[in-house]
CSV table of C-alpha atoms and ligand atoms in Angstrom, one decimal:
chain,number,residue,atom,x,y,z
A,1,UNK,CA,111.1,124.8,-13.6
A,2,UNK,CA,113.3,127.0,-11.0
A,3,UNK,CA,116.5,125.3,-10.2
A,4,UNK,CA,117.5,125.6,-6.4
A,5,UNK,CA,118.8,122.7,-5.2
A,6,UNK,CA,121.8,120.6,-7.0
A,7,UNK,CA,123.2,117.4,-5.8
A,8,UNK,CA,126.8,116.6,-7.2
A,9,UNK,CA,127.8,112.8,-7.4
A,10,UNK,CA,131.2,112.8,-7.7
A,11,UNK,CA,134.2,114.4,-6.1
A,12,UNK,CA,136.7,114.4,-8.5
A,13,UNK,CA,138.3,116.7,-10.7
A,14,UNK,CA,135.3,117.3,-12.6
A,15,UNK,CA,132.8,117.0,-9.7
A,16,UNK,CA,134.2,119.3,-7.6
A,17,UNK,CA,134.7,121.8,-10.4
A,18,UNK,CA,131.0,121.5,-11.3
A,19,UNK,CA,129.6,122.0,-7.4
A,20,UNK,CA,132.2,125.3,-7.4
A,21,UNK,CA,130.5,126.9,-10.2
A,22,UNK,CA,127.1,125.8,-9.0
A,23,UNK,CA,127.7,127.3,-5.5
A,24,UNK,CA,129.1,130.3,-7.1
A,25,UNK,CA,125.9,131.0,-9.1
A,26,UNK,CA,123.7,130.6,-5.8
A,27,UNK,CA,122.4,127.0,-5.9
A,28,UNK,CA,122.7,124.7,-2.7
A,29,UNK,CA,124.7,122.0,-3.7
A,30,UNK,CA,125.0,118.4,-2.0
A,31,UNK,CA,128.6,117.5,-3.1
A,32,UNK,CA,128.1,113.4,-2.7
A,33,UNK,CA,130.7,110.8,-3.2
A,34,UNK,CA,131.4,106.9,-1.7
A,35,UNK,CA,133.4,108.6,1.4
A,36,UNK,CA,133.9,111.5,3.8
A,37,UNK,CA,137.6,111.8,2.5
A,38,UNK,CA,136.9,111.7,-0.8
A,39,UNK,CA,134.1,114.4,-0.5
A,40,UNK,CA,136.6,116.6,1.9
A,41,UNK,CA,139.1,116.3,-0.8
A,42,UNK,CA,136.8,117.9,-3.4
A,43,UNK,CA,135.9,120.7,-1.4
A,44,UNK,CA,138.9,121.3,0.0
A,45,UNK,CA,140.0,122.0,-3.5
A,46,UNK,CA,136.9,124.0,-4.0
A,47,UNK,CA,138.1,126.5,-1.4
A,48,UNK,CA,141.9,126.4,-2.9
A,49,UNK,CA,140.0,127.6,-6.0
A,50,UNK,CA,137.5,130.2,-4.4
A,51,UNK,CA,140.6,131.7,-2.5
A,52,UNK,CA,142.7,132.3,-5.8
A,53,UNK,CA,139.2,134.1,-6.9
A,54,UNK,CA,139.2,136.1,-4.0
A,55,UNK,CA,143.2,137.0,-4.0
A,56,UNK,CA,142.6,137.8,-7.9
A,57,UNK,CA,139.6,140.2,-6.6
A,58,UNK,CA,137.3,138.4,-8.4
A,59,UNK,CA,135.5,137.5,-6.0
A,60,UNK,CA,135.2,138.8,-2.1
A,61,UNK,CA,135.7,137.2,0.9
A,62,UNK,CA,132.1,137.5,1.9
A,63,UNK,CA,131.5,135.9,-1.1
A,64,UNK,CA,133.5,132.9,-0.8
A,65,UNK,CA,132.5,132.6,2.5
A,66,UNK,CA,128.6,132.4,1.0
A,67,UNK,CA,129.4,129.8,-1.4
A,68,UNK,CA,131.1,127.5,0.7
A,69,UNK,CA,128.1,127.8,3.3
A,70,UNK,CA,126.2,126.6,-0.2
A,71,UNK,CA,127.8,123.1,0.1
A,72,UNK,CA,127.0,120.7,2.0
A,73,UNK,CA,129.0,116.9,1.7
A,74,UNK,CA,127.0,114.0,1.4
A,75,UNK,CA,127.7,110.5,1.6
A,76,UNK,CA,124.2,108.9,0.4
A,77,UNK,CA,122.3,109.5,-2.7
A,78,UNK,CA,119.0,109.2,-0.1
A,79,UNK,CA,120.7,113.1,0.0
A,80,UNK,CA,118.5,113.4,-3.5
A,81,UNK,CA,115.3,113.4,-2.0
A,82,UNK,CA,114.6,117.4,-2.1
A,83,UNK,CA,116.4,117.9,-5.2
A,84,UNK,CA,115.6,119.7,-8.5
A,85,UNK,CA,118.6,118.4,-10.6
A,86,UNK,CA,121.6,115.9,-10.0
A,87,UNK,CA,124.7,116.4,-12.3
A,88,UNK,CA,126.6,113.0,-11.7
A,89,UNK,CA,130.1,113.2,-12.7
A,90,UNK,CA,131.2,109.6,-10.7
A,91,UNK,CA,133.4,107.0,-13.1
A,92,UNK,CA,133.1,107.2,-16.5
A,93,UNK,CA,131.8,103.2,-16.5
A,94,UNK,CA,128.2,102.4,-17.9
A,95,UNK,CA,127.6,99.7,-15.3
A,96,UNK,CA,128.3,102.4,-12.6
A,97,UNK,CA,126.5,105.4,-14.0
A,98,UNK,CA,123.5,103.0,-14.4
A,99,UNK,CA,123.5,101.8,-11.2
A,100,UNK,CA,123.5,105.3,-9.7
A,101,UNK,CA,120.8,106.8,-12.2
A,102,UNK,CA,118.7,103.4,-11.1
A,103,UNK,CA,119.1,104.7,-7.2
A,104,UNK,CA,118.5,108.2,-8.0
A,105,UNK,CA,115.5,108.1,-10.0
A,106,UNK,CA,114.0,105.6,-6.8
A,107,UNK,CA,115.2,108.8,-4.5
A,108,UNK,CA,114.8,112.1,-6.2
A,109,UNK,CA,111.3,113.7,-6.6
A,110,UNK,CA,109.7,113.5,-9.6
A,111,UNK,CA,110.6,116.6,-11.1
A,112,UNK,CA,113.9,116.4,-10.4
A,113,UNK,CA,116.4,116.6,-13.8
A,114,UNK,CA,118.8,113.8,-14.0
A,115,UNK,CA,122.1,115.1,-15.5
A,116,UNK,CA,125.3,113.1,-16.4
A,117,UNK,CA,128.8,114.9,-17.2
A,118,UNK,CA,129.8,111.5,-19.1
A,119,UNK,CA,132.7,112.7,-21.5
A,120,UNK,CA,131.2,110.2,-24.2
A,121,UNK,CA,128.9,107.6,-23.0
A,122,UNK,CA,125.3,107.5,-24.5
A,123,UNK,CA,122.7,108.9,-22.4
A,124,UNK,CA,120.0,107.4,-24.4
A,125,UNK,CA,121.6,104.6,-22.3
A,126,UNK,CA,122.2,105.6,-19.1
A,127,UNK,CA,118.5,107.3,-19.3
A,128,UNK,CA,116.9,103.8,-20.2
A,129,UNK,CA,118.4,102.8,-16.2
A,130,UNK,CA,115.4,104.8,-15.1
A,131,UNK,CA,111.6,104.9,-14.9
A,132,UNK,CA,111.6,108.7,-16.4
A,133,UNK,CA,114.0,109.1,-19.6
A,134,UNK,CA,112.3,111.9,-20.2
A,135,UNK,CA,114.3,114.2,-17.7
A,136,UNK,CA,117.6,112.4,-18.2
A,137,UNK,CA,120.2,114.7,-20.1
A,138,UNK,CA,124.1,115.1,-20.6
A,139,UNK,CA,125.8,118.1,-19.4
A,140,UNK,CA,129.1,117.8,-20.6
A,141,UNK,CA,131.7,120.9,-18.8
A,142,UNK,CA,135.7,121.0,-19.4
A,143,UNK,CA,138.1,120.9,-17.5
A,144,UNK,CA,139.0,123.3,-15.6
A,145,UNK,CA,135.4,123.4,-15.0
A,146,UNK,CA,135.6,127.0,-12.9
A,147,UNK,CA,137.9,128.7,-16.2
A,148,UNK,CA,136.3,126.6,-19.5
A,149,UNK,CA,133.3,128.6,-21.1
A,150,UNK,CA,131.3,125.3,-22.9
A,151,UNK,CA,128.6,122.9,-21.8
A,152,UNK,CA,127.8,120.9,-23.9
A,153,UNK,CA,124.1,119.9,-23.6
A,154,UNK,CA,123.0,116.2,-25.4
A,155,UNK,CA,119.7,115.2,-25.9
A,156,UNK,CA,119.0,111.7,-25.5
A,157,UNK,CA,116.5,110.0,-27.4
A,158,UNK,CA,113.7,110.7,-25.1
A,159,UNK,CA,114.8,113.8,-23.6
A,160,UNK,CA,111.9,116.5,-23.3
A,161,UNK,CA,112.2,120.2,-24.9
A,162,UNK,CA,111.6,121.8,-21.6
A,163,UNK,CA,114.2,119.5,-19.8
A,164,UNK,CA,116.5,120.9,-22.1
A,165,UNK,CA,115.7,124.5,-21.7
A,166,UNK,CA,115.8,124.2,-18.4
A,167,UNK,CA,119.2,122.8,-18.3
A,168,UNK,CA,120.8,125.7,-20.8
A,169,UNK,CA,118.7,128.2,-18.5
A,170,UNK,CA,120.6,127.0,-15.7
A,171,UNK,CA,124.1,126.3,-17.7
A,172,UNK,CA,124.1,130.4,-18.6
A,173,UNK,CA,123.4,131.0,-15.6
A,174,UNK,CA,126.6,129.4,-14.1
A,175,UNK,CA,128.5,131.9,-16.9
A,176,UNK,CA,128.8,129.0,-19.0
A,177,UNK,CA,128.0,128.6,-23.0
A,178,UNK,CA,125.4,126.0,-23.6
A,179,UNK,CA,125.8,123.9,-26.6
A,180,UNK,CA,123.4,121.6,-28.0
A,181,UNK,CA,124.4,118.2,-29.4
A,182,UNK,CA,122.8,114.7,-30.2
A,183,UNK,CA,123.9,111.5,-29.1
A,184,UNK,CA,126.8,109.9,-30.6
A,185,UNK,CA,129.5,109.1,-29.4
A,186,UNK,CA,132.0,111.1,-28.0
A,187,UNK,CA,129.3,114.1,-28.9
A,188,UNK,CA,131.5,116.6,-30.6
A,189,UNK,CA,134.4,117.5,-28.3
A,190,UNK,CA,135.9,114.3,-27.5
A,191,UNK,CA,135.0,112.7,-31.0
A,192,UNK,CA,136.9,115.6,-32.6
A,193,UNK,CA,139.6,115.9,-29.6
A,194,UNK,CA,140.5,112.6,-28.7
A,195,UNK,CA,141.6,111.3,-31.8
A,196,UNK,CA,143.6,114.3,-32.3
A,197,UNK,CA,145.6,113.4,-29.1
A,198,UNK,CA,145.7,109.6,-29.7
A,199,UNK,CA,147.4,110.8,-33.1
A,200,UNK,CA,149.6,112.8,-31.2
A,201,UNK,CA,150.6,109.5,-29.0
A,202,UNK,CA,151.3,107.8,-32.7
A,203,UNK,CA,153.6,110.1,-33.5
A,204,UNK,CA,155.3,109.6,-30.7
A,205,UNK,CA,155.2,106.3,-30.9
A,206,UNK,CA,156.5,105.7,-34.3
A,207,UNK,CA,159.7,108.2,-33.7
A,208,UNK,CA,158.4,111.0,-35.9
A,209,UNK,CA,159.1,113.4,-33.2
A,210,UNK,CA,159.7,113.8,-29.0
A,211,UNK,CA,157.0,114.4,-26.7
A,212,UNK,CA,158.1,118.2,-26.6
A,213,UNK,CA,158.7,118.6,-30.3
A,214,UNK,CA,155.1,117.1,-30.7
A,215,UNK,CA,153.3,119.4,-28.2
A,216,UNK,CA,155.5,122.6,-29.5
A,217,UNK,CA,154.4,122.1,-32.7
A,218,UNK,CA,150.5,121.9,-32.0
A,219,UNK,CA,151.0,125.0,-29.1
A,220,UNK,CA,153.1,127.2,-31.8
A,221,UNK,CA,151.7,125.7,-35.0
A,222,UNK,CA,148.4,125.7,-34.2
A,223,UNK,CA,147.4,128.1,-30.8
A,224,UNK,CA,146.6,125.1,-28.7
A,225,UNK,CA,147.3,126.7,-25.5
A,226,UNK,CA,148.5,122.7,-24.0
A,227,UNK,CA,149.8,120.5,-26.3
A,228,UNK,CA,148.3,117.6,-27.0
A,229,UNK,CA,150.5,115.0,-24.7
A,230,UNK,CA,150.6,117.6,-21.8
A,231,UNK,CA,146.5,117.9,-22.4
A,232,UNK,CA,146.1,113.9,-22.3
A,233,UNK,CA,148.4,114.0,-19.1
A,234,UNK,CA,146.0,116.8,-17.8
A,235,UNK,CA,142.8,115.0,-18.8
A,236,UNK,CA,144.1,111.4,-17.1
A,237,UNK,CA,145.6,108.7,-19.8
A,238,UNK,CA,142.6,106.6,-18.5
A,239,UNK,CA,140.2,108.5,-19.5
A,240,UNK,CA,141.4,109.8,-23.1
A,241,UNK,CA,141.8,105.5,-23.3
A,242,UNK,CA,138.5,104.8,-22.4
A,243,UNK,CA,137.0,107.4,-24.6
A,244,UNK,CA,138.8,106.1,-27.8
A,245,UNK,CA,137.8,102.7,-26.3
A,246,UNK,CA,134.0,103.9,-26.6
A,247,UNK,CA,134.1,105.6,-30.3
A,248,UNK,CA,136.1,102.5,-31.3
A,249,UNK,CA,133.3,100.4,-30.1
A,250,UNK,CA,130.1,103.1,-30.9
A,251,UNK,CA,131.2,103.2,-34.5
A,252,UNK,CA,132.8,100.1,-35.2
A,253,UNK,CA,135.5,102.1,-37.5
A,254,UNK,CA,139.2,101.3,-36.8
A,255,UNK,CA,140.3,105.2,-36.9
A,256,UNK,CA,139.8,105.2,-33.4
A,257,UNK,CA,141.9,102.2,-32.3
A,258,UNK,CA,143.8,103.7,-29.5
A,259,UNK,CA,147.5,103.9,-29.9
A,260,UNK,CA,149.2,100.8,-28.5
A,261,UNK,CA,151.6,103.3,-26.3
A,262,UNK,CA,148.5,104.8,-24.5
A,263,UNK,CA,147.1,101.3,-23.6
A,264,UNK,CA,150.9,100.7,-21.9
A,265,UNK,CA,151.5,103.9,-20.1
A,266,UNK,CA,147.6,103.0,-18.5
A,267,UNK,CA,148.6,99.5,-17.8
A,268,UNK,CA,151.6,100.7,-16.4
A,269,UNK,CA,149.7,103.0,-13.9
A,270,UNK,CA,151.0,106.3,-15.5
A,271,UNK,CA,148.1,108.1,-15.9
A,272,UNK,CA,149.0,111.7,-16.1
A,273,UNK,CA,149.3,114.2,-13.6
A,274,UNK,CA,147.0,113.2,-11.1
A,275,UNK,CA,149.4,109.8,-10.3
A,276,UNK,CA,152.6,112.3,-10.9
A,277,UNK,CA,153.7,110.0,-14.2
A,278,UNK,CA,152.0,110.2,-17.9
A,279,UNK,CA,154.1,111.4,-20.9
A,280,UNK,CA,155.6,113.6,-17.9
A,281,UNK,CA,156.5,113.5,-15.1
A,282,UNK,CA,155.2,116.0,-12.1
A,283,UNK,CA,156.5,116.4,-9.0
B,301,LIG,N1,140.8,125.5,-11.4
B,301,LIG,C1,140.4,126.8,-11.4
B,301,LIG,N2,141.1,127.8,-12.1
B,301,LIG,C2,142.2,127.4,-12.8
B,301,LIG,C3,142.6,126.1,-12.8
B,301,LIG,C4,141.9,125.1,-12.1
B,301,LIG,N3,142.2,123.8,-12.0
B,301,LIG,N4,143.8,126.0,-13.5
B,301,LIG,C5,144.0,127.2,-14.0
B,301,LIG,N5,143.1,128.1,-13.6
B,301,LIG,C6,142.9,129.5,-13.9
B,301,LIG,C7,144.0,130.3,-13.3
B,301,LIG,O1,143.7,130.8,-12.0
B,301,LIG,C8,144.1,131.5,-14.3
B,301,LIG,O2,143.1,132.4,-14.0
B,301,LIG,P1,143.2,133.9,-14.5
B,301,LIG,O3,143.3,133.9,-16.0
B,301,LIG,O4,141.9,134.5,-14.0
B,301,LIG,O5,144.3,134.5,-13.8
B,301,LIG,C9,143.7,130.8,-15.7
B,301,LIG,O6,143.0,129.6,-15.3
B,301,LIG,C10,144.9,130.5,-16.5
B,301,LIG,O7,145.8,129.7,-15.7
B,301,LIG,P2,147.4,129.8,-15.7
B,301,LIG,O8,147.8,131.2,-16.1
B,301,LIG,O9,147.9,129.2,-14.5
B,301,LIG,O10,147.8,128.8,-16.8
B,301,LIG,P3,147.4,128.7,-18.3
B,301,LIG,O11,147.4,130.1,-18.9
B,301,LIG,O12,148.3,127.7,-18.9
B,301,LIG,O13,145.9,128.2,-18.4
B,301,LIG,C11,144.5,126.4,-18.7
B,301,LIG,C12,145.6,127.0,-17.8
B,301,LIG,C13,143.2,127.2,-18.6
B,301,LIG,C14,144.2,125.0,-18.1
B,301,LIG,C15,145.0,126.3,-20.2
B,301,LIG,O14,146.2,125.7,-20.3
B,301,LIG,C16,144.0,125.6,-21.1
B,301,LIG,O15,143.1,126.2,-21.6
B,301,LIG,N6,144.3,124.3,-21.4
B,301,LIG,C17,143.5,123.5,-22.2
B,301,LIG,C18,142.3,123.0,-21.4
B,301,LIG,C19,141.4,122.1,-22.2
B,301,LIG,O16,141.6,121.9,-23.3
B,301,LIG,N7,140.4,121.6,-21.5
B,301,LIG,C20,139.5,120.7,-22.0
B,301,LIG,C21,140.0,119.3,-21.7
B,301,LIG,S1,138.9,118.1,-22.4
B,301,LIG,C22,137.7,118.0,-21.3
B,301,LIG,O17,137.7,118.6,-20.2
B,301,LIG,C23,136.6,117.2,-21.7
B,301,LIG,C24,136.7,115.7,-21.6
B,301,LIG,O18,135.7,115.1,-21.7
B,301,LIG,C25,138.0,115.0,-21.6
């Protein structure tokens, strides 16, 4: 199947990052969230981003200019109705991300791809919220979604070859490297990531060390190029919480109980760099 149209939902860190790279590569993108602010924030920081490529001469103004044009905000899914694949990057909450796949497969033609950027939430799940599991997939980017190279592509239970090889077609073509993983839990990045960083926050916890000792020693010790605390303040304290949340609950094991401190700093609202307070501060 050619891929032409793209409909984003989500415009967020990660959803806005996705719809830059998409409109980049040449694909009209719908770049749909709950309100016109919210949507004019993400691509607002879309063209903060597309201007650093063009002052960097990596891109020309012509160019930029192009891609923008490529993006259009939306406010309703009923956007999805000439579609060929949506990437949904909205809340990482199963309740939500069903509720929106249930809409979406109602809306988007039958071809269409449904694609969820869920950090670690089964899409064997998520896919069961619609009438065609067969074209539900997770496409899993990093963040900063215009600078990290890997994809990772997950195959739910149901999801068909050529639905997958149309989605690592499409993932190259965005300069990206596909990866293919199953469905468990936290996939393979976060289930080897997160508890790596909610180790970190034990450390810290229990005294062994300060927040800077810890993240010099993983930066110098082991060519992270963040350390850990400063990664989890870049990544949102929710999120690495609810991800040790969902392999503590996927696989029933107690190695990924999240560290009491990180459940504090998120009830306290300090959530990293986008609220200007996590393990640092930022002004
Ligand atoms: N958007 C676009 N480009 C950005 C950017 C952003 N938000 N932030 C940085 N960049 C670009 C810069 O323009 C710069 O580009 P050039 O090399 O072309 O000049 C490049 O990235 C490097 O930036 P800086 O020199 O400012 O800073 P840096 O060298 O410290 O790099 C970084 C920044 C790329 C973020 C680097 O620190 C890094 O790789 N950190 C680790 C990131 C990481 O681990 N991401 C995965 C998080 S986990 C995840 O996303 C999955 C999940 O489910 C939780």
């Amino acid at each position: 199947m050619d891929i032409k149209t793209v409909m984003v939902v989500g415009a967020g860190q990660m959803g806005s990052g996705i719809a830059h790279v998409c409109a980049a590569a040449g694909y009209n993108v719908f770049l749909n969230d709950l309100s016109v602010a919210l949507v004019e924030k993400g691509l607002d920081g879309i063209e903060r981003n597309l201007n650093r490529q063009v002052a960097k001469e990596r891109m020309t103004e012509l160019e930029k200019a192009n891609s923008m044009e490529r993006l259009s905000p939306s406010i309703d899914l009923n956007d999805a109705e000439n579609i060929d694949i949506v990437i949904e990057a909205a809340t990482e909450n199963m309740e939500i991300k069903k509720s929106i796949f249930t809409k979406l497969d109602e809306i988007a033609p039958q071809h269409a791809i449904l694609a969820s950027n869920t950090s670690s939430l089964p899409i064997t799940e998520i896919a069961a919220a619609t009438t065609r599991p067969e074209k539900v997939i997770g496409m899993h980017f990093m963040n900063p979604v215009p600078v990290m190279k890997l994809v990772e592509i997950i195959r739910g239970l149901a999801t068909e070859d050529h639905v997958y090889e149309t989605v690592e077609k499409m993932a190259k073509t965005l300069g990206k490297v596909p990866i293919e993983v199953n469905d468990f839990p936290g996939f393979v990045s976060n289930r080897v990531l997160m508890p790596m960083i909610n180790e970190a926050i034990y450390t810290l916890y229990e005294g062994v060390a300060t927040k800077e000792a810890i993240d010099e020693v993983m930066k110098l010790g082991m060519n992270h190029p963040m350390g850990p605390l400063t990664l989890a303040d870049f990544i949102g304290l929710d999120t690495c919480l609810y991800i040790m949340e969902t392999l503590h609950k996927g696989f029933g094991d107690d190695k990924y109980r999240p560290c009491p401190l990180l459940r504090k700093y998120v009830k306290a609202g300090w959530l990293g760099k986008k609220t200007g307070r996590g393990f640092y501060e930022y002004g």
